[in-house]
PDB file of C-alpha atoms in Angstrom:
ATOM      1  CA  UNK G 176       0.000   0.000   0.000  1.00 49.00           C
ATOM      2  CA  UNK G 177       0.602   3.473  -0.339  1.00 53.00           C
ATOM      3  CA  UNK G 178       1.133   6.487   1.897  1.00 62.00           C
ATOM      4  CA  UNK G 179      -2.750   7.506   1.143  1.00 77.00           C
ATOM      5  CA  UNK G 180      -5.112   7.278   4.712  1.00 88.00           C
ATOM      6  CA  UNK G 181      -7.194   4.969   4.572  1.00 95.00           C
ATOM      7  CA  UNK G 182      -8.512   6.015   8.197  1.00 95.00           C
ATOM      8  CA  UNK G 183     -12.100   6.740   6.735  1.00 96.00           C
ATOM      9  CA  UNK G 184     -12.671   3.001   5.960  1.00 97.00           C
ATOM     10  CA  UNK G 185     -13.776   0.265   8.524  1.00 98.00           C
ATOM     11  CA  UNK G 186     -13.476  -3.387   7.326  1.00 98.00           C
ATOM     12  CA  UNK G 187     -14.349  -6.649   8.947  1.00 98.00           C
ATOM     13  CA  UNK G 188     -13.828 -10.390   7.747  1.00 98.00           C
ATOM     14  CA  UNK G 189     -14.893 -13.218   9.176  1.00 97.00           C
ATOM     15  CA  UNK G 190     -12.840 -15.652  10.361  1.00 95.00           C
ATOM     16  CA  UNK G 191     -13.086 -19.357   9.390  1.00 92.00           C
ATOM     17  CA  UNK G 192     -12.836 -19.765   5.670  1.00 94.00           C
ATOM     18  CA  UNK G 193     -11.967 -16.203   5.527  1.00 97.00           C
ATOM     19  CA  UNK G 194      -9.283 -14.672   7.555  1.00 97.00           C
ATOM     20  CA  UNK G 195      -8.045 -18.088   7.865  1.00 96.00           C
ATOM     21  CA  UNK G 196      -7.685 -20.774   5.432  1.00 94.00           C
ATOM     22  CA  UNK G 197      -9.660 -24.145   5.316  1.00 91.00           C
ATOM     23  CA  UNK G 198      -6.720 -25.279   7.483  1.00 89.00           C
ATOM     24  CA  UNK G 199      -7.660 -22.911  10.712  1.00 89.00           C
ATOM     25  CA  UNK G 200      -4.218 -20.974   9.565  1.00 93.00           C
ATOM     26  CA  UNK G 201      -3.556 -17.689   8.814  1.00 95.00           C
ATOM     27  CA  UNK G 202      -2.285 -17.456   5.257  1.00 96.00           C
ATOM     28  CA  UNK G 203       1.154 -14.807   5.693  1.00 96.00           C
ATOM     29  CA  UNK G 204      -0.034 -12.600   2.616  1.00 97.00           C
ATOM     30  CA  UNK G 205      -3.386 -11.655   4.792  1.00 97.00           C
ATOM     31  CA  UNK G 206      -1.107 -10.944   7.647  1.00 96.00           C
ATOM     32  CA  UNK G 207       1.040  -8.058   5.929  1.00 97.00           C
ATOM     33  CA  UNK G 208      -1.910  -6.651   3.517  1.00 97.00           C
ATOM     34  CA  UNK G 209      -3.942  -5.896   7.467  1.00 97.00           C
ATOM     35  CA  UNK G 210      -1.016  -4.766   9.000  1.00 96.00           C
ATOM     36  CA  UNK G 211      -0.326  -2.306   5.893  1.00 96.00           C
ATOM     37  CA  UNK G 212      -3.893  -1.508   5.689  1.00 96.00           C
ATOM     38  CA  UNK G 213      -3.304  -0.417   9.911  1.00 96.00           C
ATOM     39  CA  UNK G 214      -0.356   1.528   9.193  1.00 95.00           C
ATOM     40  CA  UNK G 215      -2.102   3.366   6.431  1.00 95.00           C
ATOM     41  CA  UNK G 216      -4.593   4.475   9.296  1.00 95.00           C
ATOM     42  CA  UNK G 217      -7.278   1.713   8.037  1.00 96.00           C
ATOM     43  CA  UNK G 218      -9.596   0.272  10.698  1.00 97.00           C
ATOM     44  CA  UNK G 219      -9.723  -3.413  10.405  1.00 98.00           C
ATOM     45  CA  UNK G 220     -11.758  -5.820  12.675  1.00 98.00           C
ATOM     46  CA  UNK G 221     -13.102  -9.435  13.209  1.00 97.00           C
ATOM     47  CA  UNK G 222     -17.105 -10.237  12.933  1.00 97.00           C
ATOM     48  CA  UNK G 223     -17.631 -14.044  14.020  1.00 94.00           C
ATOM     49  CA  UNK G 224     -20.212 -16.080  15.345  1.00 93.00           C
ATOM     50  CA  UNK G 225     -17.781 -16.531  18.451  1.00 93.00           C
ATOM     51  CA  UNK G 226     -17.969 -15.110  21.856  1.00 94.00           C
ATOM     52  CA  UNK G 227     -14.901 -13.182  22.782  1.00 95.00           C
ATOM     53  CA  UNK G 228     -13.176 -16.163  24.749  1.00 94.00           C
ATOM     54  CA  UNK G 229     -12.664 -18.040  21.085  1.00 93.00           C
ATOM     55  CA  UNK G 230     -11.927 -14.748  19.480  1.00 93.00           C
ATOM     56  CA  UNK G 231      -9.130 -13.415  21.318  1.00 92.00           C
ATOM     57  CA  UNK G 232      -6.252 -15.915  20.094  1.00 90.00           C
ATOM     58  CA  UNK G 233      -7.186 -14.728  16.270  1.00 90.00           C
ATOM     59  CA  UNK G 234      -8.180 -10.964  17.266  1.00 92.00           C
ATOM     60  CA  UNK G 235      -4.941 -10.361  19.311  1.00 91.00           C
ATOM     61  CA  UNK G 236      -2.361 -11.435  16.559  1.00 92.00           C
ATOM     62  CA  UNK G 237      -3.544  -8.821  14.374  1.00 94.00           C
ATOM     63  CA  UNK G 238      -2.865  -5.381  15.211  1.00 93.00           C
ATOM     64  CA  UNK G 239      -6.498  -4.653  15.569  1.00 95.00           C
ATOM     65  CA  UNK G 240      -7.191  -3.943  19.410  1.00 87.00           C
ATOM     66  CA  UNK G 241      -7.968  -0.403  19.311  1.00 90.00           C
ATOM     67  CA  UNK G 242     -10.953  -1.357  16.717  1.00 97.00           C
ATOM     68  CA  UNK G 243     -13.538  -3.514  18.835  1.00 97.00           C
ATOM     69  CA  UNK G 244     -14.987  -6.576  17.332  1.00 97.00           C
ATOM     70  CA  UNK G 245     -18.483  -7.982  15.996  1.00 98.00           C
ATOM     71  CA  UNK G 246     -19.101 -10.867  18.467  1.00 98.00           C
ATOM     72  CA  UNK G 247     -22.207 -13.457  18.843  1.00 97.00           C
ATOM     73  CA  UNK G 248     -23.151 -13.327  14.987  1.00 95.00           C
ATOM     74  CA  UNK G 249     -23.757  -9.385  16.071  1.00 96.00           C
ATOM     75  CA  UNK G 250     -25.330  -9.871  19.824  1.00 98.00           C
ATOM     76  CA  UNK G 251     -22.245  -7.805  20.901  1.00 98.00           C
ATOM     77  CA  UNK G 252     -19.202  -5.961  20.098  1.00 98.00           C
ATOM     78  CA  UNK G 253     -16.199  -6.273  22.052  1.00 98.00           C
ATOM     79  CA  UNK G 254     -13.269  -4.061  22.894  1.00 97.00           C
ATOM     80  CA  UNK G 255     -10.357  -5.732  23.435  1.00 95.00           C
ATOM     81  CA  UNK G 256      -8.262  -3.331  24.505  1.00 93.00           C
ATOM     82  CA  UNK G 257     -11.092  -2.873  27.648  1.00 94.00           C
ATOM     83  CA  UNK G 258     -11.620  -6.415  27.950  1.00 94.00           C
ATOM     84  CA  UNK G 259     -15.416  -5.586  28.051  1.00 95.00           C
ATOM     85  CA  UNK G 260     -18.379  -5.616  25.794  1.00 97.00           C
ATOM     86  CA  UNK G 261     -19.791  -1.912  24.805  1.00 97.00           C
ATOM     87  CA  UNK G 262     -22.834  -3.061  23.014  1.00 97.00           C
ATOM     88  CA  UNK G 263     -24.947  -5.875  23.488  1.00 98.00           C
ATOM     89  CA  UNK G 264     -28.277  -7.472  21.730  1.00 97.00           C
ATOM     90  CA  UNK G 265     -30.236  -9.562  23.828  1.00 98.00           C
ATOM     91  CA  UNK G 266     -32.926 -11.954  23.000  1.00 98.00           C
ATOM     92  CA  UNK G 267     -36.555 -10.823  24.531  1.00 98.00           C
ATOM     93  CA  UNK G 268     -38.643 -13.167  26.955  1.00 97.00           C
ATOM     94  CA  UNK G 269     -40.904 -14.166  23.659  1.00 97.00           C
ATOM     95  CA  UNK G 270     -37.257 -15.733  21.892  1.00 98.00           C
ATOM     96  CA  UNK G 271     -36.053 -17.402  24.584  1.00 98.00           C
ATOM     97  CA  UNK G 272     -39.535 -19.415  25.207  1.00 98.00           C
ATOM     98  CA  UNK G 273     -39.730 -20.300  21.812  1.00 98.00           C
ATOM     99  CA  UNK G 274     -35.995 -21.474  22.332  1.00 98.00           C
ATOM    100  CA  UNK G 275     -37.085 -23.520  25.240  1.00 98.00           C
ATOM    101  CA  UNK G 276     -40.139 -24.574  23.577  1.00 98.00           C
ATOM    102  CA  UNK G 277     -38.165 -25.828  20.531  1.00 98.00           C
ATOM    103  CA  UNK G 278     -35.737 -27.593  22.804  1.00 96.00           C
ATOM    104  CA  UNK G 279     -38.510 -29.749  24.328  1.00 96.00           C
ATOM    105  CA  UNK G 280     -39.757 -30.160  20.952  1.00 97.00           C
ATOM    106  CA  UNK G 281     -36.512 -31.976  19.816  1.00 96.00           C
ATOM    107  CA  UNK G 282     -34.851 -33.464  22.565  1.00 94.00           C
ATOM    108  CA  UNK G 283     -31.948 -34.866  20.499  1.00 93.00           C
ATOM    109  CA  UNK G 284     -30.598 -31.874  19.428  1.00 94.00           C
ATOM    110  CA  UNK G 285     -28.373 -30.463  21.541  1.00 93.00           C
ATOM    111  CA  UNK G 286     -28.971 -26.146  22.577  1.00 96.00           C
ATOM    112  CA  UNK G 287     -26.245 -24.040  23.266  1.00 96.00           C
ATOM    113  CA  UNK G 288     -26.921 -20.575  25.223  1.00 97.00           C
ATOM    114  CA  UNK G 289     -24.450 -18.236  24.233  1.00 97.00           C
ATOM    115  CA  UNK G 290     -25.215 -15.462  26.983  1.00 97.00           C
ATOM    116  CA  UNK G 291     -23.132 -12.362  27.595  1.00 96.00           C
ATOM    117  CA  UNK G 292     -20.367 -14.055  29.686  1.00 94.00           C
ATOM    118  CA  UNK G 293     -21.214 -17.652  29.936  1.00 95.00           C
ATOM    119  CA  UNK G 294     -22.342 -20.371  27.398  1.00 95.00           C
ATOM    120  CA  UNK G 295     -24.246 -22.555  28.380  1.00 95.00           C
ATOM    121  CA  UNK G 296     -25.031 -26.780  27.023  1.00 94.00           C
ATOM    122  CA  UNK G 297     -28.083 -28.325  27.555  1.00 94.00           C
ATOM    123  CA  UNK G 298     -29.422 -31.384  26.422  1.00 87.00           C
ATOM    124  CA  UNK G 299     -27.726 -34.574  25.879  1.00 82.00           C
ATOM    125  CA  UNK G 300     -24.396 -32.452  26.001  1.00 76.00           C
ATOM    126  CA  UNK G 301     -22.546 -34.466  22.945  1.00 81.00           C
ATOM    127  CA  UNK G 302     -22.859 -32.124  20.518  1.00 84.00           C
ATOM    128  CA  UNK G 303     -22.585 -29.439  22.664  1.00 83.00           C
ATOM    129  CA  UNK G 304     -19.456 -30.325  24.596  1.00 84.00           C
ATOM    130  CA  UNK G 305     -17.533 -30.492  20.917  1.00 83.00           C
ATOM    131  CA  UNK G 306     -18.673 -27.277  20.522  1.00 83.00           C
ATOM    132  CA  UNK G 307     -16.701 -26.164  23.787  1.00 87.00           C
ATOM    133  CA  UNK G 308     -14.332 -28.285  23.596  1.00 85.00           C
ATOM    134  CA  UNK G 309     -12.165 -27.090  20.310  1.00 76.00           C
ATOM    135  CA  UNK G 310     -11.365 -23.282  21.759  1.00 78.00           C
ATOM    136  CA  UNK G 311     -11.341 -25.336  25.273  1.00 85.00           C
ATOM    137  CA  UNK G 312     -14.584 -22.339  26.119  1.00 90.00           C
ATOM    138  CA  UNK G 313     -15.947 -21.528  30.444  1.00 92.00           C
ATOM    139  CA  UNK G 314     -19.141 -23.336  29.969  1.00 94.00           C
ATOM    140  CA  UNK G 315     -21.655 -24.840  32.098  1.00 94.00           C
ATOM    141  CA  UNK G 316     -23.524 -28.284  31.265  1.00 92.00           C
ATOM    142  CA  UNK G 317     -27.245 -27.741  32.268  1.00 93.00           C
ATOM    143  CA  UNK G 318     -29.321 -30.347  31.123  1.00 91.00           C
ATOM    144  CA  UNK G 319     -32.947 -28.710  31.250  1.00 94.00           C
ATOM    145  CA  UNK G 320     -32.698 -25.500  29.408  1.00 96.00           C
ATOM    146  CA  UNK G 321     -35.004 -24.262  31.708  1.00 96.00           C
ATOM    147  CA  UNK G 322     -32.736 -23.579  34.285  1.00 97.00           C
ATOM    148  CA  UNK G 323     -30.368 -21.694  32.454  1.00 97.00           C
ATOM    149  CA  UNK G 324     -30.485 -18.163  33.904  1.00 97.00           C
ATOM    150  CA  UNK G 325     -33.067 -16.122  31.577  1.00 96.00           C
ATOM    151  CA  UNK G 326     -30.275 -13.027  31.545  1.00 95.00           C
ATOM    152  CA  UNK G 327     -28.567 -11.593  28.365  1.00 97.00           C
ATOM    153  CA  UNK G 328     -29.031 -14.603  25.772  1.00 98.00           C
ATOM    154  CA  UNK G 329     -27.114 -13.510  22.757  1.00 98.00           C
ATOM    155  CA  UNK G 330     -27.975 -16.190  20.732  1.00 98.00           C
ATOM    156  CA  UNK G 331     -28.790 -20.105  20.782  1.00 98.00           C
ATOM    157  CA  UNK G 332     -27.274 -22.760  19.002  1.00 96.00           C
ATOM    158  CA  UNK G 333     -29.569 -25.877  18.005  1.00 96.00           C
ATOM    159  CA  UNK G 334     -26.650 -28.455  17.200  1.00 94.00           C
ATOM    160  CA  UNK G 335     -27.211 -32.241  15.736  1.00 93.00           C
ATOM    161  CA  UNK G 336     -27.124 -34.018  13.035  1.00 94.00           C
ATOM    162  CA  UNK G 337     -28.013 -32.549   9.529  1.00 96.00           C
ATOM    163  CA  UNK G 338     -31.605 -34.594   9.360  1.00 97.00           C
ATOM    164  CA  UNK G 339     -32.400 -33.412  13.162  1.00 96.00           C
ATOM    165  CA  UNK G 340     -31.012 -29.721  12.260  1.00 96.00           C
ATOM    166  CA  UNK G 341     -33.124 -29.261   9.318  1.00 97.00           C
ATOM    167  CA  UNK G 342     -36.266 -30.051  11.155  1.00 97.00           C
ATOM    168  CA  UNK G 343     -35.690 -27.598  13.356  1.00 98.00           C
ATOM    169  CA  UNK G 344     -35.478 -25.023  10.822  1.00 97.00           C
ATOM    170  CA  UNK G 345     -38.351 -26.277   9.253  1.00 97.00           C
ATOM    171  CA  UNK G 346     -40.254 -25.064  13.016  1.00 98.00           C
ATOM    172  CA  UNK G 347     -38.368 -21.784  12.874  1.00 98.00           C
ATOM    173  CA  UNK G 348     -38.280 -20.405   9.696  1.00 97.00           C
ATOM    174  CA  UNK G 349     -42.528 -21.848   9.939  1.00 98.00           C
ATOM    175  CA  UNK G 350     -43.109 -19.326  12.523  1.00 97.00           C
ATOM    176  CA  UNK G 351     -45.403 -15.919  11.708  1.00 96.00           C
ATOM    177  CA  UNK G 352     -43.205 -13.020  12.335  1.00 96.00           C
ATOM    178  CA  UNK G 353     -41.118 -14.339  15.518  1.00 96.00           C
ATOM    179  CA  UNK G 354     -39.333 -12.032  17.677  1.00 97.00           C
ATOM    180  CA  UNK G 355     -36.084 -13.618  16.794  1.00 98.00           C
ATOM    181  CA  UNK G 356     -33.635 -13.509  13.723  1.00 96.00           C
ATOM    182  CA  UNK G 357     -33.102 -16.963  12.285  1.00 95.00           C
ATOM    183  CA  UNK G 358     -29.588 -18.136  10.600  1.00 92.00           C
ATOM    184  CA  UNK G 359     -28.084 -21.135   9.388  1.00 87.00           C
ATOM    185  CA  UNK G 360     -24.853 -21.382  10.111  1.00 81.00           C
ATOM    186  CA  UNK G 361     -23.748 -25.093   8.460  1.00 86.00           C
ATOM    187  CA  UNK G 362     -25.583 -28.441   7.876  1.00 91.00           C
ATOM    188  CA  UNK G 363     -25.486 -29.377  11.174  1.00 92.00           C
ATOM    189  CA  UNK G 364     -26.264 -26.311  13.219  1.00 94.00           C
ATOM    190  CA  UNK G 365     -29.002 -23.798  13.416  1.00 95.00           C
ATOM    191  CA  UNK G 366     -29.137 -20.179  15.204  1.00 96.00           C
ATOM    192  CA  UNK G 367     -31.362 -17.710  16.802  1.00 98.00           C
ATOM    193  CA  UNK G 368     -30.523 -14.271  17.398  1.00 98.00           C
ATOM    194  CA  UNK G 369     -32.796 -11.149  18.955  1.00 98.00           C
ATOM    195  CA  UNK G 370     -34.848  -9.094  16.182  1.00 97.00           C
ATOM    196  CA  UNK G 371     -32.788  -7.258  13.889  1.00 95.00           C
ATOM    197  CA  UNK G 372     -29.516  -8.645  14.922  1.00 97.00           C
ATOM    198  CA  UNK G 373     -26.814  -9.707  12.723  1.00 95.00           C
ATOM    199  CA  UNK G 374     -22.771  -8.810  12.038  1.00 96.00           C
ATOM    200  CA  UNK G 375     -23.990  -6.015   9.428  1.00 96.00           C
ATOM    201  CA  UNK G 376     -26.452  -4.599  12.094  1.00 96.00           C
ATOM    202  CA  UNK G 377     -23.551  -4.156  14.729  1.00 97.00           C
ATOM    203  CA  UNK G 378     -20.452  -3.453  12.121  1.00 98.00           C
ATOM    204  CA  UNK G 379     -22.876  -0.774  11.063  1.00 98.00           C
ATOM    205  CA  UNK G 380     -23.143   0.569  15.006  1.00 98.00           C
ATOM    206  CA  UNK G 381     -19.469   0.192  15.448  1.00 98.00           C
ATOM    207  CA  UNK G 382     -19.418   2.875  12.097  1.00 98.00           C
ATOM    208  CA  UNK G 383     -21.460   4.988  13.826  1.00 98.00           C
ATOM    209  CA  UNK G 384     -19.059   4.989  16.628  1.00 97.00           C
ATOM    210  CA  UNK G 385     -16.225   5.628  14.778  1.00 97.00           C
ATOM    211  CA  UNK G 386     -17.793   8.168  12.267  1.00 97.00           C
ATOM    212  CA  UNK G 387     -17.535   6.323   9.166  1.00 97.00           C
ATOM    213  CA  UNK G 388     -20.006   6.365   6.883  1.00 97.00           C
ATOM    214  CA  UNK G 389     -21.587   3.127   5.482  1.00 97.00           C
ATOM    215  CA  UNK G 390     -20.061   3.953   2.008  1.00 97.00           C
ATOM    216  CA  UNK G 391     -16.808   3.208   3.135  1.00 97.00           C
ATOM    217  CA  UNK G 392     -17.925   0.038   5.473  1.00 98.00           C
ATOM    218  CA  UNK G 393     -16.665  -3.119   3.849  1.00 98.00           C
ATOM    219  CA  UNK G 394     -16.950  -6.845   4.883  1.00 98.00           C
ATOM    220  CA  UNK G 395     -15.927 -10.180   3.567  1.00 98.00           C
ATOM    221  CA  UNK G 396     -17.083 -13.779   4.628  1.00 97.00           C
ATOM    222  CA  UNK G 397     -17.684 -16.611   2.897  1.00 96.00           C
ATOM    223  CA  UNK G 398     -20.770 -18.927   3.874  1.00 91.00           C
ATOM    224  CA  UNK G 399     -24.197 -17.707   4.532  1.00 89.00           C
ATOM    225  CA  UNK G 400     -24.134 -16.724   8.017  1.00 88.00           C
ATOM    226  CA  UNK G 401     -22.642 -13.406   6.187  1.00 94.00           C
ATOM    227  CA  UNK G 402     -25.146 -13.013   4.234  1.00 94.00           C
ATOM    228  CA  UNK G 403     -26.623 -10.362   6.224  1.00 93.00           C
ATOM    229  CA  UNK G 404     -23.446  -8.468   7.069  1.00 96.00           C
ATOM    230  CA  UNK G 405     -22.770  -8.511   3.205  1.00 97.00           C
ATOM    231  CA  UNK G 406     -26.466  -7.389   2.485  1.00 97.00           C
ATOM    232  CA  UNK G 407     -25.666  -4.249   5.326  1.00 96.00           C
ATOM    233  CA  UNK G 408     -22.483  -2.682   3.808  1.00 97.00           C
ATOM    234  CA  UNK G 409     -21.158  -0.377   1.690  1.00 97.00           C
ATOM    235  CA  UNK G 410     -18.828  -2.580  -0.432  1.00 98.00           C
ATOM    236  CA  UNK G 411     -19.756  -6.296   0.238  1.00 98.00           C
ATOM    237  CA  UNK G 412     -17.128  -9.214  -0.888  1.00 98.00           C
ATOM    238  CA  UNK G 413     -16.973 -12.580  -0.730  1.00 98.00           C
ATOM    239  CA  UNK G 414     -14.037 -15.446  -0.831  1.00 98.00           C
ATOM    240  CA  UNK G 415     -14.060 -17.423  -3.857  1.00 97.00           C
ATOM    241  CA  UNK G 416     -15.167 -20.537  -2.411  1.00 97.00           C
ATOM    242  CA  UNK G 417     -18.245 -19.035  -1.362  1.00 97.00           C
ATOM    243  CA  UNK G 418     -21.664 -20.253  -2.569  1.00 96.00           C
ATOM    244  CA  UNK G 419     -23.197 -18.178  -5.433  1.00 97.00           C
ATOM    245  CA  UNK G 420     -26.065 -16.478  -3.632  1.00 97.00           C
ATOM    246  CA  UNK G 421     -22.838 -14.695  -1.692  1.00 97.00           C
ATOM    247  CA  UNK G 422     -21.049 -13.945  -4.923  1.00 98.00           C
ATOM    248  CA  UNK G 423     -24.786 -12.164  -6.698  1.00 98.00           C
ATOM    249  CA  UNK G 424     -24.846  -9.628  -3.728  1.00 98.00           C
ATOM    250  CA  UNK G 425     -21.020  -9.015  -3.495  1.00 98.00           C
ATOM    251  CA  UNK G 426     -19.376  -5.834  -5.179  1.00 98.00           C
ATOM    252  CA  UNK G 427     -16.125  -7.829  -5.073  1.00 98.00           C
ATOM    253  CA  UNK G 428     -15.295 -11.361  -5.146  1.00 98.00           C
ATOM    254  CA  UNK G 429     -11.945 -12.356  -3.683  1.00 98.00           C
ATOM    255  CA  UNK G 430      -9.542 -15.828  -4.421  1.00 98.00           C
ATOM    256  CA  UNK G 431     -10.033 -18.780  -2.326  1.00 97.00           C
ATOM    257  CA  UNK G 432      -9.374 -17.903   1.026  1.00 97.00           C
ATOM    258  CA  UNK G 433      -6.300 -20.405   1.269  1.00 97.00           C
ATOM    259  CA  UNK G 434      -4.577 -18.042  -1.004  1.00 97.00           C
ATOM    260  CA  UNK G 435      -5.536 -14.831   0.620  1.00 97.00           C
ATOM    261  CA  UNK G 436      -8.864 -13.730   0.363  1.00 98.00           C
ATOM    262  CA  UNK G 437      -8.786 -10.838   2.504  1.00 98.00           C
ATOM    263  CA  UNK G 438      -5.238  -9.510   1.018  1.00 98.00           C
ATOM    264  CA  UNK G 439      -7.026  -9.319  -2.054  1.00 98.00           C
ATOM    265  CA  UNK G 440      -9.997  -7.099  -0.966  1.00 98.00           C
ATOM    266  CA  UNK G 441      -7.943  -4.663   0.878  1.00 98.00           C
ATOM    267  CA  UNK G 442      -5.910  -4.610  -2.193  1.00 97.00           C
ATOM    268  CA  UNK G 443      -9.253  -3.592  -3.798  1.00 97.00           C
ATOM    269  CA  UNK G 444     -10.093  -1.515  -1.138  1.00 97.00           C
ATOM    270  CA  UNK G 445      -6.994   0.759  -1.335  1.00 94.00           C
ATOM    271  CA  UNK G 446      -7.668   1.232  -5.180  1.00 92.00           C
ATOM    272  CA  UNK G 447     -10.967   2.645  -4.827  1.00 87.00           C
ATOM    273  CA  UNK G 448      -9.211   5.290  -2.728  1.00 81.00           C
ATOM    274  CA  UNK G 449      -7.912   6.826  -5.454  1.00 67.00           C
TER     275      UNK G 449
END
């Protein structure tokens, strides 16, 4: 890059199969294009579907702290350099009882309560303790959901397999006008989020904070739990693994992400500068 700012443009990526390769690694070329798109005054951040206990190792080897992240699929964003969370969407009473009334309604699928500071696994707890168990996450196994403290859900996983998953769907997305916002997130998961509530929702917020305007908000992902983030901002993109309803609403559409996805959008980022 250049010695042109690029301090009027905020840009997110998500993480698997974007930031990082199929692999879980972080290919070296997206390394130097963030850390040139930092010097050059950029602001650069993370939106996930993680809480900010699985973020941190990937957020934290970036030089990104003093831009807060997208957190819970958009339930919250995080500063890191604060350690807290400075906006956060909960779930209303009428979400989480049609959680809990959905995970009576299929007991083998496991339901994981992301809340504001805890996560919680209920149900039969296989599915659920994999879930945990990869970024080694604080959790609590409750089996009944309804004991799980009714305080700050920021979303809920329904977790099984693929023929158990889709069912649930079917209930959800069957629903007239719930007070939730429904996302699938692969085969064999299934989310819920509060009303209005995605990673283009709060990277939009964190804009506002940071007086950007949405013109010069970008994001990248790859799978269709960005769909909504990409739908949100100024200059969508999308790796070029990612399905084609991704690639019809993106403005750009980067290489595979194993060869630097996110390299090449800030590469198309900085040109639009000009």
């Amino acid at each position: 890059m250049n010695n042109k700012s690029l301090s009027n443009w905020l840009i997110a990526s998500d993480i698997d199969g974007t930031l990082n390769n199929k692999f879980r690694r972080l290919p070296k070329r997206n390394e130097l294009a963030i850390n040139e798109f930092v010097s050059a005054g950029g602001h650069f951040t993370l939106a996930s579907g993680r809480n900010p206990q699985s973020m941190e190792k990937h957020f934290r080897r970036l030089p990104i702290a003093g831009t807060p992240a997208v957190v819970i699929n958009g339930a919250g964003l995080y500063d890191f350099e604060k350690n807290e969370m400075i906006f956060f969407s909960a779930m209303s009473e009428e979400g989480m009882q049609l959680a809990i009334e959905a995970a009576k309604r299929f007991p083998a699928v496991d339901v994981i309560v992301v809340a504001k500071d805890m996560i919680y696994v209920t149900g039969i707890g296989y599915f659920g303790r994999f879930f945990v168990a990869a970024d080694k996450l604080k959790h609590r196994c409750i089996k009944n959901i309804e004991d799980v403290p009714k305080k700050d859900w920021g979303k809920v996983i329904f977790s099984g397999l693929p023929t158990d998953i889709s069912k649930v769907k079917k209930h959800f997305t069957s629903m007239d006008d719930p007070d939730l916002t429904l996302m699938s997130s692969s085969i064999a998961s299934f989310e819920i989020l509060a009303r209005n509530t995605n990673k283009g929702t709060a990277l939009l917020k964190l804009a506002d904070m940071l007086g950007i305007d949405k013109s010069h908000v970008g994001a990248i992902g790859d799978y269709f739990n960005d769909f909504d983030m990409l739908k949100c901002v100024g200059v969508p993109a999308c790796c070029g693994q990612a399905p084609r309803e991704l690639k019809e609403i993106s403005e750009f559409v980067a290489c595979h992400c194993n060869k630097g996805a996110v390299a090449d959008f800030l590469e198309y980022i900085e040109a639009k500068q000009d």
